[in-house]
């Protein structure tokens, strides 16, 4: 099987003459898959019930003739203007009560029956017409599910969800701690979404609204998927978008997609973007349960993120693509194929930029397109990782309420810094859901798992007892899934957290290390103290503890270690990102050099990009990459194990 290469193709923005050039350029670039129709609803159904498929027929024929397969999208993320005019009740309402109007995309309430019916309608029309079209390789339902609405239709659905979830108002009152501030409910009709209110919102109401939206959007996805299934056996997916605003629990959604697909746009520049790329890719592999997944979108060039320009210097696009592929992606796709001449994203980079094919960007795209077929053999192999980081979207949402003791507490940041420490040490990590099987990991890291269920605590305890090494980060195990306080990890860790100490400045540790952001007054009643706070109110108190439990060890780290301190504990790597994949006796070692110097690494086998035999040493060019296939025993086995033997020129 080939690796997929291509991107969103929006031919409705161009004359048919351009389509022909597109297919010719796609052939030159080695493109073999494009996502078509993501935003085509108003072209496909210009007036309600009247479909115009002629142009799409032609586009699919052209692509098929050019050897380019199609990931056909349902266009339901952007209903046409007539839909908004006919169904004003389906326009979304913000938390502060403003009903939005037509003018962008994603402007609908997924709880509105009119929207759901229209979405199923256009999905059926497409599936009926193209279900057995030979150009199709897969289906792409919707685009980046993630819109939340607070209208009365959503409120009604929320109540239904709550009734099902809690069974009784009594149980809801208990879970939401409504005894506080006189919030006790005596009638279901009084329960509302967590709209803008006078002061702090009820944290469990807020969390439940996220849970509810994840389930509601999943139901909307499933409806479309089922419609498509009536006409086609091809894989169906949707592209996951990642962000604090997204009410989608991707870990649970993954069971409903035939292949996990993500969009990835780092919001940091420089080396931070490389680490985020690895983070996004590892997360996607975690959602996919270790199976191959697909990078559905990334940017080919520099991008304006958060009002800051993030450049993509020469070589970075290829390195990022390789990092995704090394970490399990079945290919590298982009938004979008050809840069738009107008519209809201006209300055978004594309595989074919405004400058046209005679450009650095298109040359780099073409070069990568020529390399990927040589790497196709990795597609079915598994990424090797001995460390897992726990990831739980519900914990993230639980920490997004306004009730925390410090506004600096940030679940994503805590997880990211744990990932970054290992990434810098050259150690590949998996992300694992709280209910995942952890038995194959040497180390499991649990950063700021504020919300944790009793089942997860029992599972982690069993993991340690049977020989695992567990590292629990600060502000973990504080509340149950209803956000009610109870000390979940005290017994396992042998520590009691008596008081929180959010930090304005750094705090010194006796070992010479430093903590930041957060500290705790910890009593180590049954744990060994590995490091202590030095100076300040916590002077001499435990900062890091360790406890032997059964065959394993449970650590507690009560502060956010700075990068230098973490590097002392986890290790410091080289500027070459290394990922190993394995199938049977064969290992593929990806080396991605983010530095500006050539780096020599140990290697025995065949380098797939150049096709050359390597016997002992391999030079990974500055800003470049290499992939070495070797048979068992030829290269040091463990993930990251070779990092120590790398040397810089
Ligand atoms: C994605 C989206 C694309 C495009 C892209 C720009 O989130 O799916 O349609 O908007 O962002 O970066």
XYZ file of C-alpha atoms and ligand atoms in Angstrom:
661
model
C 0.000 0.000 0.000
C 1.215 3.492 -0.829
C 1.360 6.341 1.623
C -1.322 8.902 0.852
C -0.134 12.272 -0.399
C -2.283 15.254 -1.316
C -4.764 17.577 0.317
C -8.084 19.401 0.241
C -8.977 20.107 -3.356
C -11.585 22.826 -3.891
C -12.202 22.875 -7.660
C -15.399 24.897 -7.249
C -13.158 27.930 -6.789
C -11.661 27.521 -10.263
C -12.566 27.319 -13.958
C -12.518 23.896 -15.584
C -9.332 24.873 -17.463
C -7.547 25.073 -14.121
C -8.816 21.602 -13.170
C -6.845 20.103 -16.032
C -3.702 21.896 -14.953
C -4.372 20.789 -11.382
C -4.448 17.135 -12.315
C -1.278 17.521 -14.361
C 0.487 19.239 -11.447
C -0.804 16.606 -9.023
C 0.780 13.956 -11.213
C 4.067 15.872 -11.164
C 3.908 16.214 -7.385
C 3.133 12.555 -6.759
C -0.290 13.361 -5.322
C -2.484 10.270 -4.988
C -5.354 11.418 -2.741
C -7.411 14.587 -2.557
C -10.319 15.530 -0.328
C -13.071 16.936 -2.527
C -16.259 18.735 -1.638
C -15.647 19.795 1.978
C -17.167 23.207 1.333
C -19.227 22.524 -1.806
C -22.759 22.462 -0.467
C -23.944 25.647 -2.161
C -22.529 24.417 -5.486
C -24.033 20.955 -5.106
C -27.447 22.144 -3.932
C -27.835 25.785 -5.021
C -31.520 25.755 -4.119
C -33.163 23.350 -1.684
C -33.587 19.913 -3.228
C -32.056 20.777 -6.631
C -28.735 19.069 -7.021
C -26.038 19.979 -9.507
C -23.593 17.157 -9.793
C -22.319 17.708 -13.326
C -19.207 19.622 -12.306
C -18.324 17.073 -9.644
C -18.818 14.213 -12.116
C -16.313 15.919 -14.366
C -13.809 16.582 -11.564
C -13.946 12.984 -10.337
C -13.420 11.677 -13.874
C -10.429 13.968 -14.372
C -8.882 12.924 -11.075
C -9.510 9.270 -11.716
C -7.993 9.575 -15.173
C -4.938 11.199 -13.623
C -4.469 8.432 -11.059
C -5.596 10.549 -8.133
C -7.997 8.925 -5.676
C -10.703 10.845 -3.873
C -11.627 11.245 -0.240
C -15.173 12.469 -0.855
C -16.466 14.859 1.773
C -19.974 15.626 2.896
C -20.158 19.434 2.947
C -22.115 19.745 6.150
C -19.685 22.035 8.000
C -20.860 24.909 5.841
C -24.557 24.972 5.001
C -25.526 27.265 2.110
C -27.129 30.690 2.627
C -30.619 29.416 1.753
C -30.443 27.011 4.656
C -29.809 29.840 7.101
C -32.647 31.908 5.611
C -35.138 29.046 5.766
C -34.123 27.855 9.227
C -33.304 30.790 11.465
C -33.913 28.538 14.473
C -30.891 26.470 13.380
C -28.461 29.383 13.717
C -26.202 28.895 16.723
C -26.442 30.948 19.899
C -23.324 31.841 21.877
C -22.999 31.383 25.638
C -23.894 35.050 26.095
C -27.086 34.719 24.124
C -26.122 36.183 20.744
C -27.662 34.373 17.787
C -25.099 34.249 14.995
C -25.953 34.971 11.399
C -24.752 33.593 8.095
C -21.408 34.787 6.815
C -18.694 32.322 7.738
C -18.704 28.541 8.101
C -19.747 26.211 10.934
C -22.747 28.420 11.539
C -25.488 26.013 12.608
C -26.676 24.277 15.722
C -26.115 20.538 15.478
C -29.115 20.018 17.754
C -31.497 21.669 15.286
C -33.617 18.993 13.559
C -33.623 21.057 10.333
C -29.832 20.983 10.238
C -29.603 17.289 10.985
C -32.168 16.482 8.277
C -30.462 18.690 5.712
C -27.092 17.122 6.546
C -28.451 13.629 6.089
C -30.114 14.749 2.862
C -26.972 16.006 1.166
C -24.965 13.041 2.489
C -27.518 10.666 0.960
C -27.539 12.493 -2.379
C -23.737 12.240 -2.581
C -23.571 8.633 -1.425
C -26.303 7.594 -3.860
C -24.539 9.198 -6.776
C -20.909 8.370 -6.007
C -21.126 5.331 -3.698
C -19.536 3.077 -6.284
C -17.441 5.598 -8.201
C -14.022 4.044 -8.879
C -12.182 7.272 -7.979
C -13.289 7.070 -4.375
C -10.893 5.772 -1.717
C -12.724 6.935 1.397
C -15.428 9.176 2.802
C -14.799 12.306 4.786
C -17.893 13.172 6.813
C -18.192 16.860 7.696
C -15.148 18.933 8.663
C -13.704 19.317 12.121
C -16.719 18.706 14.355
C -16.455 21.218 17.164
C -19.175 23.875 17.179
C -21.026 24.393 20.458
C -24.382 26.118 20.708
C -26.419 27.306 23.692
C -29.863 27.736 22.101
C -33.145 26.386 23.435
C -33.020 23.368 21.085
C -29.634 22.480 22.529
C -31.013 23.013 26.037
C -33.790 20.525 25.318
C -31.322 17.897 24.080
C -29.067 18.590 27.067
C -31.933 17.822 29.448
C -32.599 14.555 27.628
C -28.919 13.667 27.893
C -28.887 14.488 31.610
C -32.020 12.438 32.272
C -30.422 9.474 30.597
C -27.119 10.030 32.342
C -28.398 10.648 35.875
C -31.823 9.045 35.905
C -33.127 11.447 38.537
C -32.863 15.073 39.552
C -31.747 13.913 42.962
C -28.670 12.305 41.455
C -28.000 15.376 39.286
C -28.275 17.669 42.300
C -25.735 15.565 44.113
C -23.310 15.376 41.170
C -23.536 19.111 40.512
C -23.297 19.982 44.222
C -26.343 22.204 43.805
C -26.617 22.547 47.581
C -24.074 25.314 47.074
C -25.518 28.729 46.123
C -29.101 27.527 46.248
C -28.951 25.775 42.900
C -31.072 22.735 43.803
C -33.324 21.673 40.897
C -36.866 20.507 41.502
C -37.998 20.528 37.859
C -36.109 19.381 34.775
C -37.364 22.421 32.906
C -35.168 24.625 35.073
C -31.942 22.944 33.970
C -30.180 25.040 31.337
C -26.888 25.022 29.440
C -24.036 26.827 31.231
C -24.837 30.152 29.560
C -23.281 33.413 30.605
C -24.316 34.159 34.129
C -23.614 36.659 36.866
C -20.552 35.038 38.397
C -18.755 31.667 38.373
C -20.622 28.947 36.556
C -21.319 25.563 38.169
C -18.213 23.528 37.204
C -19.998 20.182 36.801
C -22.747 21.756 34.702
C -19.991 23.137 32.485
C -18.216 19.763 32.268
C -21.441 17.904 31.539
C -22.232 20.303 28.725
C -18.970 19.341 27.039
C -19.678 15.656 27.557
C -23.156 16.153 26.146
C -21.891 17.988 23.044
C -19.334 15.302 22.357
C -22.101 12.699 22.379
C -24.477 14.891 20.353
C -21.941 15.633 17.646
C -20.999 11.978 17.553
C -24.649 11.107 16.971
C -24.686 13.599 14.080
C -21.555 12.017 12.619
C -22.981 8.527 13.033
C -26.183 9.478 11.198
C -24.203 10.555 8.170
C -21.897 7.569 8.372
C -24.883 5.223 8.410
C -26.352 6.938 5.361
C -23.049 6.592 3.491
C -22.819 2.925 4.555
C -26.061 2.179 2.726
C -24.279 2.903 -0.544
C -20.591 2.261 0.021
C -18.273 -0.103 1.849
C -15.305 2.283 1.735
C -13.723 3.575 4.953
C -15.545 6.509 6.533
C -13.819 9.082 8.678
C -13.955 12.671 9.837
C -11.004 14.967 10.467
C -10.394 15.645 14.143
C -9.517 19.179 15.147
C -7.695 19.723 18.403
C -8.182 22.698 20.689
C -9.446 23.843 24.038
C -12.721 24.946 22.467
C -13.499 21.576 20.888
C -16.216 19.617 22.721
C -15.208 16.274 21.208
C -13.676 13.400 23.121
C -11.556 12.023 20.318
C -10.515 8.987 22.312
C -14.114 7.768 22.418
C -14.947 8.953 18.897
C -12.103 6.869 17.510
C -14.186 3.713 17.819
C -16.606 5.206 15.253
C -14.178 6.155 12.505
C -12.642 3.591 10.170
C -9.378 5.482 10.288
C -8.447 8.184 12.781
C -7.695 11.387 10.864
C -6.363 14.619 12.335
C -5.649 18.137 11.189
C -2.524 19.615 12.653
C -1.472 23.251 12.843
C 1.164 23.915 15.509
C 0.678 27.218 17.288
C 4.333 27.656 18.139
C 7.177 28.513 15.832
C 10.717 27.080 15.813
C 11.545 23.925 17.708
C 8.264 24.267 19.615
C 6.445 23.490 16.363
C 8.500 20.322 15.869
C 7.644 19.158 19.370
C 3.974 19.976 18.814
C 4.040 18.002 15.606
C 5.304 14.963 17.510
C 2.712 15.652 20.210
C -0.192 15.790 17.745
C 0.994 12.686 15.939
C 1.499 10.686 19.146
C -1.933 11.741 20.339
C -3.507 10.617 17.057
C -1.774 7.249 17.350
C -3.075 7.000 20.907
C -6.623 7.651 19.713
C -6.112 5.060 17.000
C -5.085 2.511 19.651
C -1.615 2.239 18.088
C -2.992 1.467 14.628
C -2.119 3.579 11.576
C -3.965 6.876 11.307
C -3.936 9.723 8.783
C -2.705 13.306 8.797
C -5.621 14.837 6.886
C -4.488 18.467 6.969
C -1.389 20.512 7.668
C -0.023 23.744 6.212
C 2.487 23.585 3.383
C 4.039 26.900 4.354
C 4.060 29.738 6.857
C 0.818 30.520 8.595
C -0.725 33.296 10.629
C -1.635 31.613 13.918
C -3.037 33.636 16.785
C -2.150 36.830 14.899
C 1.501 35.782 14.685
C 3.249 34.635 11.554
C 4.739 31.176 11.927
C 7.212 30.597 9.137
C 7.941 27.223 7.564
C 11.545 27.478 6.555
C 12.918 25.346 3.716
C 12.805 21.679 4.699
C 10.419 22.077 7.631
C 7.333 20.956 5.722
C 9.066 17.696 4.786
C 10.437 17.136 8.276
C 7.016 17.684 9.843
C 5.449 15.325 7.313
C 8.082 12.705 8.089
C 7.511 13.098 11.824
C 3.808 12.380 11.300
C 4.567 9.372 9.113
C 7.215 8.070 11.526
C 4.615 8.266 14.272
C 2.016 6.262 12.419
C 0.355 8.411 9.780
C -0.500 6.676 6.533
C 0.540 9.722 4.628
C 0.721 13.492 4.600
C -2.146 15.647 3.382
C -2.539 19.407 3.350
C -5.052 22.183 3.439
C -5.164 22.964 0.579
C -4.025 21.993 -2.891
C -4.179 25.384 -4.607
C -4.136 28.727 -2.806
C -7.482 30.540 -3.080
C -7.610 33.810 -5.002
C -10.085 35.295 -2.589
C -12.152 34.485 0.438
C -11.420 34.273 4.129
C -8.385 31.984 3.802
C -6.873 33.477 0.638
C -3.496 33.870 2.329
C -3.400 30.381 3.723
C -0.424 28.497 2.280
C -1.103 25.757 -0.224
C 0.742 23.033 -2.127
C 0.437 25.229 -5.200
C 0.920 28.760 -3.860
C -0.201 32.007 -5.514
C 3.280 32.136 -7.043
C 2.399 28.982 -8.978
C 4.383 25.803 -9.564
C 7.630 27.680 -10.178
C 8.119 28.227 -6.471
C 10.072 26.871 -3.548
C 6.900 25.512 -2.008
C 5.842 23.490 -5.020
C 9.396 22.224 -5.526
C 9.500 21.007 -1.929
C 6.053 19.451 -2.355
C 7.222 17.677 -5.502
C 10.381 16.474 -3.842
C 8.533 15.010 -0.873
C 6.057 13.431 -3.284
C 8.940 11.626 -4.974
C 10.311 10.290 -1.661
C 7.114 8.929 -0.101
C 6.682 5.904 -2.417
C 10.100 4.730 -1.203
C 8.800 4.718 2.376
C 5.551 2.866 1.656
C 6.805 -0.325 3.290
C 6.542 1.256 6.773
C 2.771 1.653 6.514
C 1.782 -1.525 8.357
C 4.474 -1.474 11.059
C 4.052 -0.460 14.700
C 5.684 2.454 16.471
C 7.924 1.286 19.316
C 7.332 3.066 22.646
C 8.075 2.038 26.207
C 6.642 5.114 27.881
C 3.010 6.163 27.955
C 1.448 9.450 29.004
C -2.155 9.346 30.117
C -4.479 11.623 28.167
C -8.039 12.314 29.233
C -10.171 14.946 27.503
C -12.671 14.926 30.372
C -9.923 15.910 32.787
C -8.991 18.729 30.417
C -12.572 19.953 30.315
C -12.858 19.565 34.080
C -9.910 21.900 34.462
C -11.380 24.475 32.096
C -13.979 25.595 34.604
C -13.546 28.825 36.487
C -13.274 27.192 39.900
C -9.613 26.184 40.153
C -7.264 27.479 42.854
C -4.967 29.000 40.227
C -5.703 30.256 36.745
C -2.237 29.034 35.782
C -3.278 25.401 36.139
C -3.512 24.099 32.623
C -3.971 20.427 31.789
C -2.826 20.719 28.188
C 0.297 22.581 29.232
C 1.129 19.972 31.857
C 0.679 17.102 29.400
C 2.626 18.986 26.750
C 5.563 19.637 28.997
C 5.701 15.950 30.018
C 5.704 15.051 26.325
C 8.292 17.702 25.556
C 10.687 16.384 28.216
C 10.639 12.935 26.610
C 10.778 14.338 23.087
C 13.889 16.289 24.004
C 15.389 13.176 25.551
C 14.821 11.300 22.296
C 12.261 8.944 23.833
C 9.125 8.078 21.860
C 5.956 8.020 23.959
C 2.466 6.739 23.367
C -0.602 8.475 24.681
C -2.965 6.184 26.506
C -6.593 6.631 27.515
C -7.396 6.023 31.194
C -8.972 2.680 30.281
C -6.140 1.519 27.976
C -4.029 -1.554 28.647
C -0.802 -0.232 30.179
C 0.945 -3.521 30.816
C 3.452 -3.180 27.960
C 4.908 0.128 29.216
C 7.997 0.434 31.365
C 6.928 3.904 32.522
C 3.513 5.570 32.695
C 3.312 9.308 33.295
C 0.157 10.931 34.616
C 0.417 14.736 34.397
C -2.120 16.760 36.409
C -4.852 14.148 36.292
C -7.128 16.383 38.355
C -10.258 14.367 37.568
C -9.888 10.626 37.962
C -12.308 7.761 38.437
C -11.907 5.039 41.058
C -11.531 2.530 38.209
C -8.540 4.413 36.801
C -6.914 4.623 40.228
C -7.376 0.860 40.669
C -5.919 0.243 37.244
C -2.864 2.395 37.893
C -2.384 0.691 41.260
C -2.451 -2.724 39.592
C 0.017 -1.456 36.995
C 2.501 -0.461 39.718
C 1.951 -3.598 41.766
C 2.869 -5.720 38.799
C 6.170 -3.930 38.220
C 5.343 -0.666 36.442
C 6.940 2.683 37.124
C 4.275 5.337 37.566
C 4.991 9.060 37.711
C 2.061 11.124 38.973
C 2.222 14.875 38.490
C 0.996 17.649 40.776
C -2.709 18.439 41.123
C -3.685 14.847 40.316
C -6.481 12.770 41.742
C -8.132 15.762 43.365
C -11.731 15.130 42.249
C -13.979 12.328 41.012
C -15.823 12.450 37.650
C -18.527 14.645 39.251
C -15.774 17.126 40.249
C -16.215 16.353 43.938
C -13.108 16.439 46.067
C -11.539 13.244 47.377
C -7.844 12.263 47.654
C -7.653 9.537 45.025
C -3.931 8.809 44.900
C -2.960 9.156 48.597
C -2.850 5.452 49.277
C -0.983 4.498 46.132
C 1.604 7.276 46.471
C 1.927 7.262 50.253
C 1.515 11.024 50.350
C -1.121 13.433 51.559
C -1.445 16.863 49.976
C -2.307 19.202 52.796
C -2.281 22.555 51.021
C -1.830 24.007 47.553
C 0.844 26.620 46.920
C 0.461 28.268 43.530
C 3.749 29.991 42.722
C 4.304 33.456 41.358
C 8.035 32.772 41.061
C 10.172 29.719 40.752
C 10.973 27.610 43.786
C 14.341 25.968 44.462
C 14.702 22.277 45.179
C 17.335 20.808 47.502
C 18.866 18.879 44.575
C 19.581 22.139 42.773
C 16.578 21.770 40.477
C 13.717 24.226 40.145
C 9.979 24.074 40.273
C 7.581 26.624 38.844
C 3.900 27.506 38.621
C 2.705 25.291 41.421
C 3.832 23.617 44.623
C 2.121 21.676 47.371
C 2.522 21.107 51.074
C 3.010 17.342 50.952
C 3.120 14.937 53.881
C 4.970 11.774 52.912
C 3.355 9.335 55.359
C 4.482 6.213 53.529
C 6.867 7.352 50.822
C 10.555 8.082 50.519
C 11.418 11.734 49.918
C 13.586 12.063 46.821
C 13.783 15.855 46.685
C 12.660 18.706 48.920
C 11.696 22.339 48.562
C 14.540 24.642 49.562
C 13.624 28.069 50.911
C 10.255 29.792 51.133
C 7.294 28.582 53.167
C 7.713 24.987 52.027
C 11.387 24.839 52.990
C 12.398 21.252 53.761
C 9.057 19.761 52.756
C 8.810 16.926 50.204
C 8.774 17.994 46.556
C 9.329 14.626 44.887
C 8.545 11.293 46.515
C 8.870 7.636 45.627
C 7.127 4.603 46.981
C 7.746 0.942 46.348
C 4.417 -0.785 45.733
C 4.488 -4.506 44.974
C 6.952 -5.014 42.156
C 6.866 -1.404 40.998
C 7.374 2.188 41.992
C 5.002 5.124 42.290
C 6.480 8.630 42.098
C 4.852 11.918 42.963
C 6.127 15.221 41.583
C 4.341 18.047 43.379
C 5.575 20.946 41.229
C 6.039 21.767 37.541
C 9.726 21.052 36.962
C 11.479 23.462 34.676
C 12.989 22.063 31.474
C 16.535 21.884 32.810
C 15.474 19.994 35.938
C 13.300 17.625 33.919
C 16.203 17.020 31.538
C 18.337 15.924 34.479
C 15.705 13.329 35.395
C 14.522 12.188 31.970
C 17.727 12.688 30.009
C 18.844 15.057 27.285
C 18.764 14.009 23.667
C 20.330 15.098 20.422
C 18.892 17.385 17.778
C 17.834 14.353 15.764
C 14.290 13.179 16.312
C 14.387 9.383 16.336
C 11.382 7.083 16.016
C 11.460 3.346 15.551
C 8.820 1.213 13.918
C 8.746 -2.513 13.856
C 7.049 -5.369 12.049
C 8.270 -8.888 12.796
C 12.067 -8.884 12.614
C 12.297 -5.650 10.675
C 12.903 -2.263 12.256
C 12.599 1.092 10.504
C 14.460 3.918 12.201
C 13.373 7.429 11.281
C 15.959 10.146 11.875
C 14.804 13.715 11.469
C 17.491 16.338 11.869
C 16.056 19.648 13.089
C 19.480 21.234 13.491
C 21.548 23.261 11.058
C 24.438 20.787 11.184
C 24.862 17.342 9.702
C 24.603 14.673 12.393
C 26.207 11.251 12.327
C 24.180 8.409 13.851
C 24.884 4.692 14.189
C 23.020 2.660 11.571
C 23.180 -0.684 9.814
C 20.809 -1.535 7.001
C 19.339 0.167 3.963
C 18.557 3.879 3.913
C 15.265 4.115 2.049
C 15.433 7.716 0.796
C 18.725 7.156 -1.057
C 18.432 3.383 -1.391
C 21.992 2.997 -0.111
C 23.418 0.368 2.202
C 24.629 1.709 5.525
C 27.161 -0.142 7.571
C 27.948 1.463 10.893
C 27.381 5.181 10.488
C 24.936 7.404 8.681
C 25.040 11.147 8.147
C 21.642 12.772 8.510
C 21.934 16.055 6.627
C 21.252 19.369 8.350
C 17.497 19.994 8.232
C 16.982 16.655 6.504
C 15.911 13.131 7.338
C 16.705 9.475 6.770
C 14.871 6.189 7.217
C 16.872 3.022 7.771
C 15.473 -0.470 7.435
C 17.349 -3.070 9.435
C 16.814 -6.637 10.482
C 16.563 -7.696 14.133
C 19.608 -6.959 16.230
C 21.293 -4.732 13.676
C 20.496 -1.546 15.601
C 20.185 -1.087 19.399
C 16.608 -2.202 20.080
C 14.876 0.109 22.539
C 13.166 3.324 21.522
C 15.542 6.135 22.227
C 18.320 3.768 23.258
C 20.582 4.974 20.470
C 20.193 8.628 21.440
C 23.142 8.436 23.802
C 25.474 7.171 21.132
C 24.708 9.903 18.631
C 27.357 12.495 18.209
C 27.378 15.834 16.557
C 29.802 16.927 13.910
C -8.627 23.611 9.166
C -9.853 23.502 8.304
C -9.556 23.924 6.903
C -8.824 25.230 6.883
C -7.588 25.104 7.711
C -6.772 26.361 7.754
O -8.904 23.628 10.518
O -10.354 22.200 8.295
O -10.761 24.030 6.190
O -9.647 26.232 7.387
O -7.953 24.790 9.022
O -5.636 26.184 8.555
